[in-house]
Amino acid sequence: MEKSNLKNRASKVFKSYLPILEWAPKYNKKTLANDLIVALIVTMMLIPQSLAYALLAGLPPEIGLYASMAPLVLYAIFGTSRALAVGPVAVASLMTAAAAGQLASQGSPEYYGAAIALAMVSGLLLMAMGFLKLGFLANFLSHPVIAGFITASGLQIAAGQLGPVLGINAHGESFLDIVISLWHSILSIHWTTAAIGIGSLIFLFWVRKGLKPMLLKLKLGPKTADLMVKIGPVIAIIATIVIVWFMGLADKGVQIVGKVPEGLPKIQLPPLDFALWLKILVPALLISIVGYVESISVALTLAAKKRQRVDPDQELIAIGAANIGSAVSGGFPVTGGFSRSVVNFDAGAETPAAGVFTAVGIGLTTLFLTPLLFFLPNATLAATIIVAVMSLVDFSALKHTWDYAKTDFAAMLVTIVVTLIMGIEPGLIAGVTLSIFLHLYKTSRPHVAVVGQIPGTSSFRNVERHKVVTDPEILSLRVDESLYFPNARYLEDLVNEKVAANPEVRHVILECPAVNNIDFSALESLEAINQRLKDGGISLHLSEVKGPIMDRLQHSHFLKELTGGVHLRQYDAVASINPKLADQTRKAEKISNAEPI
């Protein structure tokens, strides 16, 4: 029996690390048919994106195709999301270009080696975090910081792609640098390239906004209309390839992709250079965390729609494995992409096998179709990137954040401004640093309310918000925050201040319904409060202390030295001191409880 239980436990653990063992045995012909259709749609979408994001990362276009095969297969083995599509994405590509660009010039073998090493180090970091259950580290990237970072990155990416769209040279490590570079080059626009680039932009924006309504008016079904919208970039690519080839525009200065090597990528190790890995450690960590946050957000959102389960820690392992797969197949950092994952979901992906079939489609493209990409203009790929990333730019979030929380607005604004002026890494670090500082500041000054009893009830509420009854000899303070080292002294000072302002006080009650933790520093502060009150002839009481907190307090001397008592409810604490008033107040005429807490 014991051996059987041990075997079952081992099998469960094994399956938790290899989710493919859960869905693969249930795979059938119907699921296969659905996944094949989804793979065809996503492949058509992924080909132009892969080419474009490779160029955005400062790499040859075929590298984008390489980064879109092994990661999909490995994610299918290790991933828990049924719809997440892993591959190159805009923000990770930009971060790759920024990190590799600090070590070597674009086009050099050293630059390519750095990009591959970034994928490997990112993958190893993610897998280590997954095995150690460190998914919580991503929580240090608050939503305002991520939103600000993505908005700023979207603007920087779009600005950087205006150069290829207009046929001019524009470069820089930040949005400001790129804008200055564009301004200096504005008079050297290559008008033929600009016609192709701007024409592609107009067409792609129209496809996103106007194509579906037009097709619906022509009585096409919603699914067919959606499919036509998704393959809009493919149409733009085919059309501009034909135009450039037919009109011989490559000989007239239009920059084209040129020869894209045929064949599958070779399996090889990235540069095993410890000094290089040390230099890219911080950028790789940032790419890992940003990519994971984006991936897990998409995965959880899509899984919730079908009531499916996604394991955040296992996703770290899966995305880590995908990055290692990208590295050994000559790719760069990858993560779960929002747009292609949504397409995957909407098209009806049943299992991660759809990603495997997509990888097969990309592989067939690299084997047989790359010669057709020779006359593909860079301006079209740049337009594809601009249209994709502009959906990431969301300035309305600034207004919503300002209306709700000024501190979160500050974190978002600082992230945007620093990213635009100084670059992506300083912007992200500044946003995270400010968020942590503001959190510590807010929790260092916890909300503590003086409370009284609501007539007709045994409930206690803020004296400044409600009509309550109080006893001048009892000071009841509700602590609305966990107590730990940044705010321990604040509570000491507050209690001293309130007691000094109320000479009649003989009892202080700390109501603790929101206190989830009391660290050692806070415990010493409570001991100091108890001793000072005792010296002044005042008793200290606690109420509504949670079980885990009581368990810890019982291992200290604090409860033995406490001058008052510990009570289950605030009402019990007050009743133990002034039972007559508490009972009379409870029996008094009831008033409305509809006031804010």
XYZ file of C-alpha atoms in Angstrom:
597
model
C 0.000 0.000 0.000
C 2.806 2.363 0.956
C 4.683 1.556 -2.258
C 1.523 2.241 -4.275
C 1.045 5.640 -2.602
C 4.690 6.498 -3.182
C 4.384 5.520 -6.836
C 1.233 7.621 -7.263
C 2.924 10.594 -5.616
C 5.964 10.253 -7.864
C 3.727 9.995 -10.930
C 1.855 13.128 -9.883
C 5.082 15.080 -9.426
C 6.405 13.832 -12.768
C 3.222 14.906 -14.553
C 3.330 18.313 -12.863
C 6.681 18.978 -14.543
C 5.575 17.423 -17.862
C 1.997 18.607 -18.482
C 2.073 16.965 -21.922
C 1.466 13.664 -20.081
C -1.920 15.015 -18.996
C -3.372 15.975 -22.375
C -1.486 13.779 -24.857
C -3.203 10.474 -23.867
C -6.603 12.114 -24.499
C -5.653 13.406 -27.953
C -8.054 12.359 -30.745
C -8.900 13.002 -34.397
C -11.277 15.881 -33.639
C -8.653 17.650 -31.521
C -6.074 17.044 -34.240
C -8.288 18.619 -36.912
C -8.934 21.730 -34.780
C -5.256 22.127 -33.891
C -4.182 21.807 -37.540
C -6.572 24.576 -38.619
C -5.353 26.811 -35.781
C -1.728 26.105 -36.699
C -2.336 27.151 -40.310
C -3.822 30.481 -39.218
C -1.133 31.220 -36.614
C 1.659 30.221 -39.011
C 0.468 32.799 -41.562
C 0.442 35.410 -38.806
C 3.735 34.356 -37.238
C 5.884 34.398 -40.391
C 5.773 38.193 -40.946
C 5.983 38.832 -37.190
C 9.039 36.592 -36.827
C 10.843 38.304 -39.694
C 9.933 41.762 -38.405
C 10.903 41.133 -34.785
C 14.260 39.679 -35.818
C 15.023 42.929 -37.641
C 13.813 44.841 -34.571
C 16.300 42.854 -32.477
C 19.045 43.866 -34.935
C 19.356 40.348 -36.353
C 18.972 38.810 -39.835
C 15.302 38.006 -40.632
C 15.793 34.230 -40.703
C 16.740 34.325 -37.002
C 13.128 35.226 -36.270
C 12.034 32.030 -37.996
C 14.595 30.017 -36.042
C 13.256 31.482 -32.783
C 9.729 30.366 -33.706
C 10.233 26.612 -33.950
C 11.988 24.891 -31.016
C 10.338 27.217 -28.431
C 6.861 26.191 -29.598
C 7.717 22.498 -29.352
C 9.289 22.796 -25.904
C 6.427 24.898 -24.584
C 4.002 22.206 -25.741
C 5.909 19.716 -23.566
C 6.318 21.853 -20.434
C 3.566 24.494 -20.660
C 0.224 24.429 -18.848
C -1.681 26.892 -21.045
C -3.713 25.436 -23.903
C -3.623 28.659 -25.944
C -0.352 30.502 -25.234
C 1.756 30.901 -28.390
C 5.457 31.406 -27.669
C 7.848 33.211 -29.983
C 9.527 36.560 -30.678
C 7.660 39.592 -29.342
C 8.202 43.312 -29.772
C 9.291 44.317 -26.260
C 11.677 41.374 -25.773
C 13.163 42.051 -29.224
C 13.770 45.691 -28.333
C 15.349 44.699 -25.005
C 17.556 42.206 -26.851
C 18.745 44.898 -29.256
C 19.467 47.278 -26.368
C 21.440 44.679 -24.385
C 23.398 43.208 -27.307
C 24.044 46.684 -28.720
C 26.027 47.601 -25.606
C 28.458 44.767 -26.296
C 28.933 44.756 -30.081
C 27.804 46.438 -33.275
C 24.805 45.089 -35.168
C 25.683 42.601 -37.888
C 28.816 41.367 -36.156
C 29.265 37.754 -34.976
C 29.718 39.086 -31.432
C 26.310 40.796 -31.574
C 24.630 37.599 -32.749
C 26.459 35.614 -30.062
C 25.260 38.036 -27.393
C 21.643 37.686 -28.576
C 21.859 33.890 -28.420
C 23.521 34.056 -24.995
C 20.702 36.310 -23.777
C 18.190 33.619 -24.711
C 20.216 30.942 -22.927
C 20.778 32.951 -19.736
C 17.130 34.068 -19.679
C 16.043 30.466 -20.079
C 18.284 29.217 -17.289
C 17.139 32.006 -14.955
C 13.474 31.280 -15.664
C 13.878 27.550 -15.134
C 15.761 28.106 -11.882
C 13.007 30.444 -10.691
C 10.417 27.832 -11.631
C 12.089 24.966 -9.769
C 12.584 27.223 -6.740
C 8.942 28.428 -6.906
C 10.039 32.062 -7.282
C 7.178 33.206 -9.492
C 6.312 35.784 -6.842
C 9.349 37.839 -7.938
C 7.324 38.979 -10.935
C 4.999 40.733 -8.468
C 7.693 43.378 -7.978
C 6.714 44.593 -11.442
C 3.473 46.309 -10.521
C 0.782 46.808 -13.129
C 1.387 50.586 -13.398
C 5.114 49.976 -14.003
C 4.439 47.299 -16.629
C 1.774 49.448 -18.317
C 4.094 52.458 -18.365
C 7.032 50.412 -19.588
C 5.047 48.781 -22.402
C 3.572 52.135 -23.478
C 7.013 53.759 -23.593
C 8.524 50.725 -25.331
C 5.742 50.790 -27.905
C 6.463 54.450 -28.667
C 10.198 53.791 -28.901
C 9.717 50.786 -31.184
C 7.321 52.703 -33.433
C 9.679 55.677 -33.626
C 12.614 53.404 -34.430
C 10.708 51.818 -37.316
C 9.885 55.175 -38.924
C 13.415 55.167 -40.348
C 12.902 52.030 -42.492
C 9.380 53.182 -43.392
C 10.717 56.489 -44.767
C 13.957 55.081 -46.112
C 16.170 57.146 -43.821
C 18.737 56.314 -41.147
C 17.373 56.627 -37.615
C 19.060 55.139 -34.584
C 19.425 55.636 -30.858
C 19.141 53.874 -27.503
C 16.078 55.849 -26.404
C 12.976 57.417 -27.887
C 14.527 60.876 -27.532
C 17.706 59.801 -29.358
C 15.637 58.276 -32.179
C 13.475 61.401 -32.571
C 16.586 63.603 -32.771
C 18.114 61.230 -35.330
C 14.903 61.288 -37.400
C 14.846 65.076 -37.329
C 18.406 65.307 -38.624
C 17.647 62.850 -41.452
C 14.202 64.105 -42.415
C 15.398 65.848 -45.599
C 16.893 62.621 -46.981
C 13.621 60.676 -47.268
C 13.654 58.048 -49.993
C 10.271 58.759 -51.537
C 9.788 55.403 -53.240
C 10.474 53.592 -49.982
C 8.223 56.037 -48.155
C 5.406 55.320 -50.611
C 5.681 51.588 -49.900
C 6.065 52.066 -46.123
C 3.293 54.630 -45.681
C 1.044 52.709 -48.054
C 1.605 49.547 -45.990
C 0.871 51.463 -42.794
C -2.398 52.836 -44.144
C -3.437 49.429 -45.428
C -2.580 47.614 -42.197
C -4.342 50.168 -39.989
C -7.382 49.955 -42.281
C -7.299 46.145 -42.086
C -7.428 46.361 -38.285
C -10.272 48.863 -38.131
C -12.196 48.821 -41.383
C -11.831 45.449 -43.103
C -14.056 43.390 -40.822
C -17.068 45.780 -40.944
C -16.759 45.892 -44.746
C -16.635 42.095 -45.034
C -19.607 41.727 -42.707
C -21.580 44.117 -44.909
C -20.682 41.867 -47.855
C -22.401 39.016 -45.950
C -19.209 37.136 -45.066
C -19.335 35.164 -41.837
C -17.687 36.598 -38.698
C -15.079 33.818 -38.605
C -14.082 34.389 -42.238
C -13.891 38.134 -41.626
C -11.702 37.600 -38.546
C -9.396 35.329 -40.535
C -8.980 37.956 -43.275
C -8.072 40.548 -40.638
C -5.471 38.239 -39.109
C -3.751 37.563 -42.429
C -3.681 41.267 -43.371
C 0.125 41.475 -42.874
C 0.573 38.463 -45.180
C -1.440 40.234 -47.882
C 0.680 43.374 -47.453
C 3.874 41.329 -47.721
C 2.770 39.493 -50.865
C 1.564 42.718 -52.515
C 4.745 44.696 -51.806
C 6.995 41.794 -52.843
C 5.212 41.674 -56.200
C 5.412 45.479 -56.614
C 9.133 45.639 -55.801
C 9.914 42.672 -58.069
C 7.744 43.791 -60.988
C 8.899 47.408 -60.955
C 12.558 46.652 -60.170
C 12.477 48.951 -57.158
C 15.391 47.182 -55.474
C 17.637 48.730 -58.134
C 16.168 52.152 -57.338
C 17.235 52.253 -53.703
C 14.403 50.388 -51.955
C 15.920 48.305 -49.160
C 14.856 44.656 -49.321
C 15.345 41.608 -47.132
C 17.466 39.918 -49.811
C 18.587 36.329 -49.646
C 17.182 34.427 -46.687
C 19.075 31.161 -46.115
C 17.057 28.023 -46.737
C 16.989 25.106 -44.349
C 16.417 24.368 -40.703
C 18.651 25.921 -38.029
C 21.642 23.974 -36.806
C 21.606 22.834 -33.218
C 24.543 24.439 -31.434
C 25.544 25.746 -28.027
C 25.610 29.512 -27.411
C 28.934 31.196 -26.605
C 30.177 29.632 -23.360
C 31.938 32.802 -22.239
C 31.576 33.443 -18.498
C 32.588 37.105 -18.869
C 29.887 37.610 -21.523
C 27.248 35.871 -19.406
C 28.160 38.074 -16.450
C 27.755 41.227 -18.568
C 24.304 40.209 -19.793
C 23.042 38.846 -16.463
C 21.006 41.940 -15.497
C 19.513 42.500 -18.990
C 18.705 38.775 -19.186
C 16.958 38.935 -15.795
C 14.905 41.957 -16.903
C 13.963 40.250 -20.178
C 13.006 37.125 -18.227
C 10.771 38.887 -15.732
C 9.098 41.203 -18.262
C 8.534 38.281 -20.614
C 7.148 36.105 -17.835
C 4.746 38.810 -16.637
C 3.453 39.268 -20.183
C 3.136 35.517 -20.728
C 1.432 34.641 -17.464
C -1.012 37.553 -17.825
C -2.081 36.317 -21.261
C -2.155 32.658 -20.184
C -4.304 33.311 -17.095
C -6.709 35.562 -19.002
C -7.308 33.018 -21.750
C -7.469 30.066 -19.349
C -10.138 31.802 -17.247
C -12.434 32.019 -20.267
C -12.522 28.223 -20.516
C -12.106 27.519 -16.797
C -8.747 25.908 -17.378
C -5.868 25.847 -14.917
C -2.481 27.499 -15.444
C 0.387 26.828 -13.029
C 2.478 30.032 -12.698
C 5.602 28.242 -11.416
C 5.428 25.606 -14.144
C 5.041 28.418 -16.695
C 8.426 29.723 -15.551
C 9.913 26.332 -16.395
C 8.078 26.161 -19.727
C 9.103 29.637 -20.906
C 12.626 28.968 -19.646
C 12.786 25.768 -21.678
C 11.464 27.660 -24.710
C 14.272 30.209 -24.398
C 16.910 27.512 -24.044
C 15.434 25.862 -27.149
C 15.634 29.183 -28.976
C 19.280 29.600 -27.955
C 20.444 26.158 -29.087
C 18.642 26.604 -32.417
C 20.215 29.988 -33.131
C 17.354 32.186 -31.898
C 16.981 35.057 -29.426
C 14.784 35.578 -26.321
C 11.126 34.611 -26.719
C 7.988 34.745 -24.640
C 4.225 34.337 -24.951
C 2.814 36.874 -27.415
C -0.546 38.514 -26.767
C -1.799 38.885 -30.344
C -0.865 35.413 -31.585
C -2.119 33.793 -28.370
C -5.477 35.496 -28.782
C -5.588 34.279 -32.388
C -4.685 30.806 -31.135
C -7.537 30.973 -28.627
C -10.137 32.489 -30.951
C -9.349 29.983 -33.678
C -10.126 27.170 -31.237
C -6.786 25.733 -30.134
C -7.555 22.586 -28.159
C -4.071 21.723 -26.893
C -0.461 22.971 -27.013
C -0.038 20.599 -29.973
C -1.304 23.488 -32.116
C 2.028 25.146 -31.319
C 3.927 22.065 -32.486
C 2.061 22.119 -35.810
C 2.798 25.844 -36.089
C 6.491 25.056 -35.604
C 6.215 22.513 -38.423
C 4.658 25.214 -40.631
C 7.506 27.611 -39.837
C 9.987 24.816 -40.532
C 8.451 24.141 -43.954
C 8.667 27.864 -44.673
C 12.407 27.924 -43.902
C 12.920 24.863 -46.091
C 10.961 25.847 -49.179
C 9.561 29.401 -49.119
C 12.419 31.678 -48.088
C 13.487 32.404 -51.728
C 10.081 34.073 -52.158
C 11.043 36.627 -49.503
C 13.998 38.007 -51.476
C 12.166 41.140 -52.701
C 10.339 41.779 -49.418
C 10.875 45.495 -48.606
C 12.126 46.366 -45.139
C 9.574 49.174 -45.121
C 6.714 46.641 -45.092
C 8.172 44.760 -42.142
C 8.691 48.057 -40.313
C 5.067 48.998 -40.982
C 3.996 45.607 -39.621
C 5.894 46.297 -36.398
C 4.463 49.799 -36.000
C 0.873 48.610 -36.392
C 1.465 45.758 -33.936
C 3.112 47.862 -31.208
C 0.770 50.844 -31.393
C -1.881 48.643 -29.804
C 0.447 48.491 -26.778
C 0.416 52.271 -26.290
C -2.255 53.229 -23.750
C -2.159 56.765 -22.388
C -5.693 56.426 -20.997
C -4.162 54.288 -18.229
C -2.414 57.426 -16.956
C -5.745 59.170 -16.368
C -7.331 56.120 -14.729
C -4.313 55.709 -12.445
C -4.278 59.427 -11.567
C -7.965 59.258 -10.601
C -7.465 56.160 -8.448
C -4.014 56.368 -6.832
C -1.498 59.191 -7.178
C 1.404 56.988 -6.065
C 0.706 54.432 -8.800
C 0.403 57.302 -11.285
C 3.836 58.543 -10.199
C 5.363 55.091 -10.750
C 3.771 54.811 -14.205
C 4.766 58.331 -15.269
C 8.366 57.955 -14.075
C 8.652 54.642 -15.931
C 7.378 56.228 -19.155
C 9.517 59.368 -18.927
C 12.769 57.618 -17.931
C 12.270 54.941 -20.592
C 11.653 57.527 -23.309
C 14.614 59.695 -22.294
C 17.222 57.201 -21.065
C 16.232 53.828 -22.544
C 14.420 50.662 -21.591
C 16.627 49.262 -18.827
C 16.936 52.525 -16.842
C 13.187 53.086 -17.279
C 12.242 49.659 -15.986
C 14.679 49.835 -13.068
C 13.466 53.338 -12.169
C 9.834 52.215 -12.206
C 10.468 49.150 -10.045
C 12.640 51.113 -7.611
C 10.059 53.886 -7.237
C 7.217 51.362 -6.811
C 9.059 49.581 -3.997
C 9.972 52.907 -2.361
C 6.368 54.165 -2.535
C 5.078 50.864 -1.159
C 7.484 51.050 1.762
C 6.526 54.685 2.335
C 2.805 53.902 2.346
C 3.167 50.920 4.668
C 5.497 52.908 6.932
C 2.550 55.179 7.740
C -0.334 52.716 8.151
C -3.910 53.882 8.465
C -4.902 53.751 12.150
C -8.459 54.795 13.017
C -9.935 55.758 16.366
C -13.093 53.632 16.610
C -16.285 53.655 18.644
C -19.352 51.457 18.999
C -22.270 51.920 16.613
C -25.480 52.173 18.653
C -27.698 49.126 18.364
C -24.824 46.854 17.308
C -21.654 45.245 18.573
C -19.727 46.750 15.632
C -17.021 49.405 15.893
C -16.256 51.975 13.213
C -14.154 55.088 12.565
C -15.301 58.000 14.782
C -14.697 60.412 11.892
C -17.046 58.558 9.514
C -19.835 57.258 11.743
C -22.111 58.211 14.601
C -20.610 56.156 17.438
C -20.448 55.937 21.234
C -17.087 56.121 23.027
C -15.817 56.036 26.586
C -13.312 58.841 27.383
C -11.280 56.360 29.465
C -10.960 53.929 26.503
C -8.890 54.671 23.404
C -9.713 52.120 20.704
C -7.349 52.111 17.710
C -7.987 49.943 14.637
C -4.712 49.103 12.854
C -5.297 48.645 9.109
C -1.878 47.298 8.114
C 0.507 44.504 9.031
C 3.155 45.589 11.542
C 6.785 45.284 10.513
C 10.037 47.212 10.775
C 9.187 50.238 8.536
C 6.030 51.134 10.479
C 6.769 49.859 13.994
C 8.075 53.196 15.293
C 5.193 55.033 13.627
C 2.696 53.064 15.729
C 4.696 53.828 18.883
C 4.657 57.557 18.139
C 0.949 57.514 17.243
C -0.084 55.793 20.468
C 2.039 58.218 22.512
C 0.488 61.168 20.667
C -3.114 59.983 21.150
C -2.586 59.193 24.839
C -0.906 62.548 25.484
C -3.857 64.311 23.874
C -6.397 62.440 26.069
C -5.467 62.695 29.782
C -8.574 60.695 30.805
C -7.462 57.546 28.946
C -6.900 54.521 31.198
C -7.153 51.755 28.597
C -5.786 51.437 25.049
C -7.195 48.728 22.776
C -5.420 47.826 19.548
C -7.982 46.272 17.192
C -6.055 44.085 14.724
C -8.413 42.594 12.063
C -6.108 43.637 9.179
C -2.828 42.711 10.850
C -1.519 39.647 8.990
C 2.029 39.806 10.296
C 3.985 41.138 13.251
C 7.747 40.899 12.754
C 10.364 41.080 15.515
C 10.825 44.841 15.184
C 7.075 45.368 15.564
C 7.024 42.983 18.534
C 9.672 45.116 20.277
C 7.570 48.205 19.552
C 4.499 46.560 21.090
C 6.570 45.693 24.154
C 7.755 49.306 24.343
C 4.175 50.596 23.995
C 3.018 48.215 26.746
C 5.803 49.326 29.112
C 5.273 53.054 28.518
C 1.523 52.763 29.022
C 2.131 50.726 32.153
C 4.423 53.445 33.499
C 1.591 55.929 32.921
C -1.005 53.767 34.660
C -2.645 52.698 31.396
C -3.504 49.126 30.358
C -2.909 47.797 26.816
C -5.410 45.361 25.281
C -5.526 43.532 21.954
C -8.597 42.420 20.029
C -9.380 40.412 16.897
C -5.833 39.065 16.629
C -5.567 36.386 13.946
C -4.650 32.817 14.874
C -1.232 32.653 13.174
C -0.236 35.920 14.887
C -1.323 34.579 18.272
C 0.715 31.425 17.663
C 3.834 33.537 17.226
C 3.063 35.880 20.149
C 2.731 32.885 22.456
C 6.405 32.128 21.813
C 7.369 35.564 23.190
C 7.286 37.242 26.616
C 4.897 39.903 25.350
C 1.640 38.166 26.343
C 2.958 37.425 29.845
C 3.835 41.095 30.347
C 0.692 42.484 28.677
C -1.095 44.726 31.181
C -4.517 44.103 29.650
C -6.081 41.153 27.851
C -6.424 39.614 24.402
C -10.044 39.475 23.191
C -11.791 37.670 20.365
C -13.874 40.733 19.405
C -13.532 44.465 19.871
C -16.905 44.422 21.633
C -15.586 41.885 24.157
C -12.577 44.095 24.843
C -14.736 47.162 25.559
C -17.279 45.104 27.530
C -14.500 43.740 29.760
C -13.654 47.336 30.752
C -17.077 49.052 30.729
C -19.754 46.344 30.442
C -22.622 48.676 31.308
C -21.877 51.171 28.495
C -21.186 48.412 25.953
C -24.470 46.662 26.796
C -26.513 49.882 26.755
C -25.012 50.910 23.421
C -25.773 47.523 21.930
C -29.423 47.778 23.004
C -29.758 51.368 21.776
C -31.882 52.331 18.784
C -30.281 50.921 15.597
C -29.023 53.320 12.993
C -28.266 52.789 9.300
C -25.204 50.704 8.525
C -25.019 52.016 4.972
C -22.185 54.411 5.760
C -18.666 53.773 4.365
C -16.316 51.698 6.480
